[in-house]
Structures are given as C-alpha cells and as structure tokens.
CSV table of C-alpha atoms in Angstrom, one decimal:
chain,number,residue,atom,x,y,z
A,1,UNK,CA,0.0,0.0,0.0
A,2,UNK,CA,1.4,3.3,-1.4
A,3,UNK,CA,1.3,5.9,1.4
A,4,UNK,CA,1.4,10.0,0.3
A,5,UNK,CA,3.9,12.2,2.2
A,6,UNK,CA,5.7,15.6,2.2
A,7,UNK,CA,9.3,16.6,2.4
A,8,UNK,CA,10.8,19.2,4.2
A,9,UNK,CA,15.0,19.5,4.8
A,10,UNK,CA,15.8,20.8,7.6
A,11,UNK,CA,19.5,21.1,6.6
A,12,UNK,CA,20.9,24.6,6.6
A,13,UNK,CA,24.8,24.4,8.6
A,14,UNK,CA,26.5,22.6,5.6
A,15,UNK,CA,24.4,23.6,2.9
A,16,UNK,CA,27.2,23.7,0.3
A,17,UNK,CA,28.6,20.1,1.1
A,18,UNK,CA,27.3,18.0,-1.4
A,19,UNK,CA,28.2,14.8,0.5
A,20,UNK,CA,28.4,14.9,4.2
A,21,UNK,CA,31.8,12.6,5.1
A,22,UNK,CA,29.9,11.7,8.3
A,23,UNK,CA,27.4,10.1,6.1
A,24,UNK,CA,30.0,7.5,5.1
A,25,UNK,CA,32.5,7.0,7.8
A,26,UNK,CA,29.9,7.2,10.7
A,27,UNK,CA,26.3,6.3,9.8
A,28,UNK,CA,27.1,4.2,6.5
A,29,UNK,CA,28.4,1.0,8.5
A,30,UNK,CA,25.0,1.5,10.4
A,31,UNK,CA,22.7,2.4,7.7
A,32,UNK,CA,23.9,0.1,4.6
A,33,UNK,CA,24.0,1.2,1.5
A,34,UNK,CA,20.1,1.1,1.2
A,35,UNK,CA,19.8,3.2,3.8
A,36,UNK,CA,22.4,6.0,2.5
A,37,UNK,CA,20.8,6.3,-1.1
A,38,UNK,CA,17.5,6.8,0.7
A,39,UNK,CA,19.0,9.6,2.8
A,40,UNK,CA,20.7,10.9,-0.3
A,41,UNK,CA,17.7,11.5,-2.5
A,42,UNK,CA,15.1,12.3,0.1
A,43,UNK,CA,17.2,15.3,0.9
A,44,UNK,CA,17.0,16.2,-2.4
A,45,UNK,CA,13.5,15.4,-3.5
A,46,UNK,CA,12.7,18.1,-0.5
A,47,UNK,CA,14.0,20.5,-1.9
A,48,UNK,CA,13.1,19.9,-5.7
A,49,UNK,CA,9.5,17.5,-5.1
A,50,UNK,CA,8.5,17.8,-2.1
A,51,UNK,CA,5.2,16.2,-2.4
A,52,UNK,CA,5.5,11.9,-3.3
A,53,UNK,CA,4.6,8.6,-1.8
A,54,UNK,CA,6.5,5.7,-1.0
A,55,UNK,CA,5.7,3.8,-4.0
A,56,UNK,CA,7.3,6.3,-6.1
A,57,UNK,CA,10.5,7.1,-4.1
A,58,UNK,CA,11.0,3.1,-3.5
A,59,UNK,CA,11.0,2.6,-7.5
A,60,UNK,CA,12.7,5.9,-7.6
A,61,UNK,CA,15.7,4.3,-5.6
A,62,UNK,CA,15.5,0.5,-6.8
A,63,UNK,CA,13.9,-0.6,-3.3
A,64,UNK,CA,11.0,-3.0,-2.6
A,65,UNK,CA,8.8,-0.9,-0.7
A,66,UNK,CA,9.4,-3.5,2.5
A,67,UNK,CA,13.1,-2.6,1.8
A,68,UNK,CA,12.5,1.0,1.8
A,69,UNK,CA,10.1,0.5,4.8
A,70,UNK,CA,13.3,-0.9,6.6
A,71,UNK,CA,16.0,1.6,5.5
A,72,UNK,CA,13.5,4.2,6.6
A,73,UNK,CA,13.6,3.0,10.0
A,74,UNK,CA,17.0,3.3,10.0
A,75,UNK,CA,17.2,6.6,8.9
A,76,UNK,CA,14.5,7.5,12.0
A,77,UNK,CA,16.5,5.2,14.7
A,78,UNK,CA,19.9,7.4,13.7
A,79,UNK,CA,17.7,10.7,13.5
A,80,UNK,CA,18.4,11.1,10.1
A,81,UNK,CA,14.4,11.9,9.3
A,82,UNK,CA,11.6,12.5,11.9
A,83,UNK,CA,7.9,12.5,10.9
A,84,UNK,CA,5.7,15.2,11.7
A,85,UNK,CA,1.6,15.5,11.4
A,86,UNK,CA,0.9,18.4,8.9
A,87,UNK,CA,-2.1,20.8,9.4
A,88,UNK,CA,-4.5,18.7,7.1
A,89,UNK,CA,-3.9,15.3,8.9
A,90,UNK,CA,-1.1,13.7,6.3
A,91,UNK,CA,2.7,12.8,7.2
A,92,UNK,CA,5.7,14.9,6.8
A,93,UNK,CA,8.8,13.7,6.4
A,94,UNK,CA,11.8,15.8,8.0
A,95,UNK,CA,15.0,15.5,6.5
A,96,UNK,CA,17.9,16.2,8.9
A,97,UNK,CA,21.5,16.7,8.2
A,98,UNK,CA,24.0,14.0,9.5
A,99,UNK,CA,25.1,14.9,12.7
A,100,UNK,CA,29.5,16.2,13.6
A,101,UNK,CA,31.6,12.8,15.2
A,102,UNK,CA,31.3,15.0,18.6
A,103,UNK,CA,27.1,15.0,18.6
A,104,UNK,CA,27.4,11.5,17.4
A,105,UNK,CA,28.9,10.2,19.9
A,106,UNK,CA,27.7,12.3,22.4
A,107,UNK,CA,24.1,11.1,21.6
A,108,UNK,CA,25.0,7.8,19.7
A,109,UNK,CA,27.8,6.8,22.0
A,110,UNK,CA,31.5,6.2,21.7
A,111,UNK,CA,30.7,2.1,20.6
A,112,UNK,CA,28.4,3.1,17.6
A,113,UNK,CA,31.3,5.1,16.3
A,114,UNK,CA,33.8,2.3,17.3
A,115,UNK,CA,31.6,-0.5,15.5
A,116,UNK,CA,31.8,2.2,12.4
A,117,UNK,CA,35.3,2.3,12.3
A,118,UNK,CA,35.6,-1.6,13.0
A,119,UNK,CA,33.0,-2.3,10.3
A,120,UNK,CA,35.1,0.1,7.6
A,121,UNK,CA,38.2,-1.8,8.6
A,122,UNK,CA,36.6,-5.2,8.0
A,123,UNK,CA,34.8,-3.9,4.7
A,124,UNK,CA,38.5,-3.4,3.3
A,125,UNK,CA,39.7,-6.4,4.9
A,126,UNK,CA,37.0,-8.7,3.3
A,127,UNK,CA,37.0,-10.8,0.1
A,128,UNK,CA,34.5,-11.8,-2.4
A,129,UNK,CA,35.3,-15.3,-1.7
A,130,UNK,CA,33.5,-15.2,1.8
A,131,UNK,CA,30.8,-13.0,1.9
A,132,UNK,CA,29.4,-12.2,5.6
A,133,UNK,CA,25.8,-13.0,6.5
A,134,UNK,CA,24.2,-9.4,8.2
A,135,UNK,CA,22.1,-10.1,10.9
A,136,UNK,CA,19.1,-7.5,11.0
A,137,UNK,CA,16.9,-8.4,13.8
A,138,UNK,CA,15.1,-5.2,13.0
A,139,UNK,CA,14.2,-5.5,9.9
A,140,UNK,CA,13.2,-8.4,10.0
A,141,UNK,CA,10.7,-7.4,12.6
A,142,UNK,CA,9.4,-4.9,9.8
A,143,UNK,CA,9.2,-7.7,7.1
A,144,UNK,CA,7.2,-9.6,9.7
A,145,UNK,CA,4.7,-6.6,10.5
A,146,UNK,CA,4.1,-6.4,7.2
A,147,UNK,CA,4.1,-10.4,5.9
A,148,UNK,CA,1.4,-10.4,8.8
A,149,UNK,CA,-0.7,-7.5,8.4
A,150,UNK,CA,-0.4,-6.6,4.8
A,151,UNK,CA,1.3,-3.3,5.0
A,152,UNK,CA,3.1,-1.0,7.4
A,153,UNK,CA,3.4,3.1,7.3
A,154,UNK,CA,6.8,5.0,8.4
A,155,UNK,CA,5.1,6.1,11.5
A,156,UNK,CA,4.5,2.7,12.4
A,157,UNK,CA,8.2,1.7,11.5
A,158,UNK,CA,8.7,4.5,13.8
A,159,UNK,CA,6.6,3.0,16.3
A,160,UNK,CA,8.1,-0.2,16.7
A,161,UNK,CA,11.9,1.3,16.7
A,162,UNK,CA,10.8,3.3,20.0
A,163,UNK,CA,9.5,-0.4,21.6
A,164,UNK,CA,13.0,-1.7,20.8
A,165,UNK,CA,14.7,1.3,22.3
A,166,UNK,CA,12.4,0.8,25.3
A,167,UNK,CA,14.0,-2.7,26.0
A,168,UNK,CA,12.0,-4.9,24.0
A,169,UNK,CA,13.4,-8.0,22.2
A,170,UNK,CA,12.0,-7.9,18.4
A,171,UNK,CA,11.9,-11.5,19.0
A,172,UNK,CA,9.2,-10.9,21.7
A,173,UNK,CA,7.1,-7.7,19.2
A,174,UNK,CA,6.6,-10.4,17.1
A,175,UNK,CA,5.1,-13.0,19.4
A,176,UNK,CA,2.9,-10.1,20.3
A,177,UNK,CA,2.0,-9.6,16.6
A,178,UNK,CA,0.8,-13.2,16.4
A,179,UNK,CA,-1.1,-12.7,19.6
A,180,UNK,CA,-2.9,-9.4,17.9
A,181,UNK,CA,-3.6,-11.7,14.3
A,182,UNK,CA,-4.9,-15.1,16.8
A,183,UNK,CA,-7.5,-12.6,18.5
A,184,UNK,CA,-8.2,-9.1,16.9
A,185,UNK,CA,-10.8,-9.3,14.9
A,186,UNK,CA,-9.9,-6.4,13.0
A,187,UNK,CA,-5.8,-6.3,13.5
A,188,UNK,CA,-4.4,-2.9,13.8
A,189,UNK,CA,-1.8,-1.1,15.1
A,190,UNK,CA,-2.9,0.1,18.2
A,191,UNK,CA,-4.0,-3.8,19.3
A,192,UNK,CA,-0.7,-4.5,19.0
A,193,UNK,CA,0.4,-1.3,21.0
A,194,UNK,CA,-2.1,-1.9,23.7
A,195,UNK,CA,-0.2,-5.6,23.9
A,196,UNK,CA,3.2,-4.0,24.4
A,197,UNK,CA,2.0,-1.6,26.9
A,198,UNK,CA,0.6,-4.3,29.0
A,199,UNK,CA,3.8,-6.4,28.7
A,200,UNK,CA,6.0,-3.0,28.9
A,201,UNK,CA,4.2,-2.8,32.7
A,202,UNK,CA,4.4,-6.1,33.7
A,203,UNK,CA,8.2,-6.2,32.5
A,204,UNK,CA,7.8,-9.0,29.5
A,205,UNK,CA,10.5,-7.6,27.5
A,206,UNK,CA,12.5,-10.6,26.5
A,207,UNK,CA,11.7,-14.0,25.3
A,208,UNK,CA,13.1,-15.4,29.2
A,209,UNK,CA,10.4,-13.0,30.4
A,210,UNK,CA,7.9,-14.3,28.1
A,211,UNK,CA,8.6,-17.9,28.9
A,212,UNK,CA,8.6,-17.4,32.5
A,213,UNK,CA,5.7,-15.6,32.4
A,214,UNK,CA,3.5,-18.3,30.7
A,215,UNK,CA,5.2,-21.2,32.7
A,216,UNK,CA,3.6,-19.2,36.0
A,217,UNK,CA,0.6,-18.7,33.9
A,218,UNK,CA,0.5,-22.8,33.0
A,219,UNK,CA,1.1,-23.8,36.9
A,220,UNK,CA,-1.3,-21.0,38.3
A,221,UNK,CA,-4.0,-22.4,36.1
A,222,UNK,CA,-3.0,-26.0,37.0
A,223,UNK,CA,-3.1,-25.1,40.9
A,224,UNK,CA,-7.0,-23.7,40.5
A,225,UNK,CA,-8.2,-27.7,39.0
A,226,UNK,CA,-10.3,-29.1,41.5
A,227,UNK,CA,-8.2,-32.0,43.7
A,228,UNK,CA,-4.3,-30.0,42.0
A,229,UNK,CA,-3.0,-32.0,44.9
A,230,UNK,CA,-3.7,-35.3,44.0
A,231,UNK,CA,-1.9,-34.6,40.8
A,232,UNK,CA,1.7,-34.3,42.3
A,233,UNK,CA,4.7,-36.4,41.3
A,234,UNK,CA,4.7,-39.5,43.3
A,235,UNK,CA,7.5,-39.8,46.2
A,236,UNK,CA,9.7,-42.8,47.6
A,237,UNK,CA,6.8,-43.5,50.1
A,238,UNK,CA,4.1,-43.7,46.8
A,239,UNK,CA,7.2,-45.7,44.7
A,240,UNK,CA,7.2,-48.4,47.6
A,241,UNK,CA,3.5,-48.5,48.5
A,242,UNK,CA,3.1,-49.4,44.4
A,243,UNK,CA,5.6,-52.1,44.2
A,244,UNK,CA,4.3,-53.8,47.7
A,245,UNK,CA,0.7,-53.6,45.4
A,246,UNK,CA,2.4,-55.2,42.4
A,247,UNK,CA,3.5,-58.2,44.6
A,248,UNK,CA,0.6,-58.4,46.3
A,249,UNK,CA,-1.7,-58.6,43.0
A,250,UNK,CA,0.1,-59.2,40.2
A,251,UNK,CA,-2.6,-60.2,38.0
A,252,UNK,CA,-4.0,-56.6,38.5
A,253,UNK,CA,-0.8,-55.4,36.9
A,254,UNK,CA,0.0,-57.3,34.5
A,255,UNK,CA,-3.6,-57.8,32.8
C-alpha cells in the first residue's frame, strides 16, 4: 500500500557540502548502503518534489517498498528523518543533516562510532570469496509486521523502533503480533500497542520473560483444578506402597 507524504530538509549548517563525510564513515556501516541512497535522495526530493509517496520514491531508488520501509527505520532510529503530522492530517517527512563525530557520539555513544570504524576496517579487509551474513533483527521485525498485516506506514516503523529502544526484544514484538492476528478481529496497530504496553508494565520484555511468564501462567492455572493436589509427582513413600501392590496382586498389573 502506497502511502502519500511531504518533504521538508531541515538542513541549513552545511548547505554547500554535497556529500556529508559523516554520512559515510559514521552512519554508513549503520545504515547500509540502502539506507544512505535513501537519505541521499530524500534530501533532495525536498528541496526539488517535495510532495510523493512511497511507492514512487521506492521505485525511484530500486527498493522493494518492505526494503524502503526498513532503511526508513533506520534513517528514524539514527535521527536522520523524523515525521511530523501536517495541518490537514497527512505525514511529513523531515530531512535532517547527519550529525558532527562529537554530537554523534555524544548522543549515539562512543561504541556506535567504534563499530563504524571496525566495520570500515573489516569492509577493506574482506574478500568476495567469503561474503558475511548481516544479521538485522530489526528489519526483519518490519518484514514480519508487514508479511502479517499486509502493509506497514513510516510512523508505524517508527513506532516499533521506539518499543525496541524501550528494552523490547523484536523476537518478543513479534510473538505479540501473532497474539494481535490469533485474536483481533480487526488487526491494527494500536492492538498491538495496547499488547506492548501491557507487557512493557508487567516487564515481558525478553523471550526469558515471556517464557517465564506463561510457565507461571501454566502452573497458576493448574493449581485452580479441583483435587491440584492429588496430581503431584509421586515420592519414595508412593514408589514403595506401588511395588508392595504389584507383589501383592500381580494379576491386577500385568492384565
């Protein structure tokens, strides 16, 4: 589903720079290269279109739009874009130039720019003849919104990138997207945000939590059938009383 949005660049220290080198040796190795293209022509389009959809700019840039959905994300998680509500109800998307090494790591933090710099050093170490698997636990989150539910909007994206900052595992956002398809009738966004707010409270944030949480729920339930007690595990004393019962009547036993 192709979703209409504005552009507005909000870049105006650097204006003359045509490439920021901050966009390659900091937020690159974070980004990909889907990621940087994205950046680089939604800063211009907002300052020559400023009026598209995602369906355009995705073809526009050779992404699938559950690619573009995901380098999007990125570009929000890094504070490369924000989105803002306009006047008339539709979405704005605010392009923001990268930020100095100093800001970077002053918001970022000194390992982000240290996994830049070992990522650049392992991207000239590296050969053709054994290509590295990338693990994206977050976009694969996005892929899985969207394989569920049909289709997903950059606020959403945006959405979801704030629940992982808050603590929570993807692994466990996407059990709660199954639990919102099993018993929404109608599944939405905010059924699945009313999930994580309920699991946010009660402190379900990883899949150990989850797990743990459900055993309790499995034994709580078992403890409220009528006669629980007679359904212990059996100890020496039971062990001994049974095999005096087998000698005693074997026929009973072995019919």
């Amino acid at each position: 589903m192709s979703l209409r949005f504005s552009l507005k660049y909000s870049g105006h220290n650097r204006s003359g720079l045509l490439v920021y080198p901050e966009l390659l040796t900091l937020y690159y190795p974070h980004l990909g290269k889907d990621g940087v293209i994205l950046w680089l022509f939604l800063a211009m389009q907002a300052q020559t279109q400023p009026v598209t959809d995602t369906a355009t700019v995705a073809r526009q840039v050779d992404l699938s739009l559950a690619q573009f959905d995901e380098a999007l994300a990125l570009l929000l998680q890094f504070g490369l874009v924000s989105i803002e509500t306009a006047p008339d109800g539709g979405q704005v998307i605010l392009v923001h130039d990268p930020l100095p090494e100093p800001e970077f790591k002053a918001i970022f933090g000194t390992e982000a720019a240290a996994a830049a710099e070992e990522s650049g050093a392992a991207r000239v170490t590296a050969t053709s003849s054994s290509p590295s698997q990338t693990v994206d636990p977050f976009g694969d989150l996005l892929r899985y919104y969207e394989e569920k539910t049909g289709w997903i909007t950059p606020k959403i994206s945006e959405d979801l990138a704030k629940w992982v900052d808050d603590g929570f595992e993807p692994a466990v956002i996407k059990e709660a997207i199954d639990e919102m398809m099993q018993k929404a009738d109608s599944p939405r966004y905010a059924y699945l945000n009313a999930i994580l707010l309920s699991w946010h409270k009660n402190g379900w944030l990883t899949r150990q939590d989850l797990e743990q949480a459900r055993a309790k729920a499995r034994k709580d339930a078992f403890q409220g059938v009528p006669n629980a007690a007679a359904y212990r595990e059996p100890d020496s004393e039971d062990i001994a009383r049974i095999r005096r019962w087998k000698e005693l009547f074997p026929d009973e036993y072995d019919a």
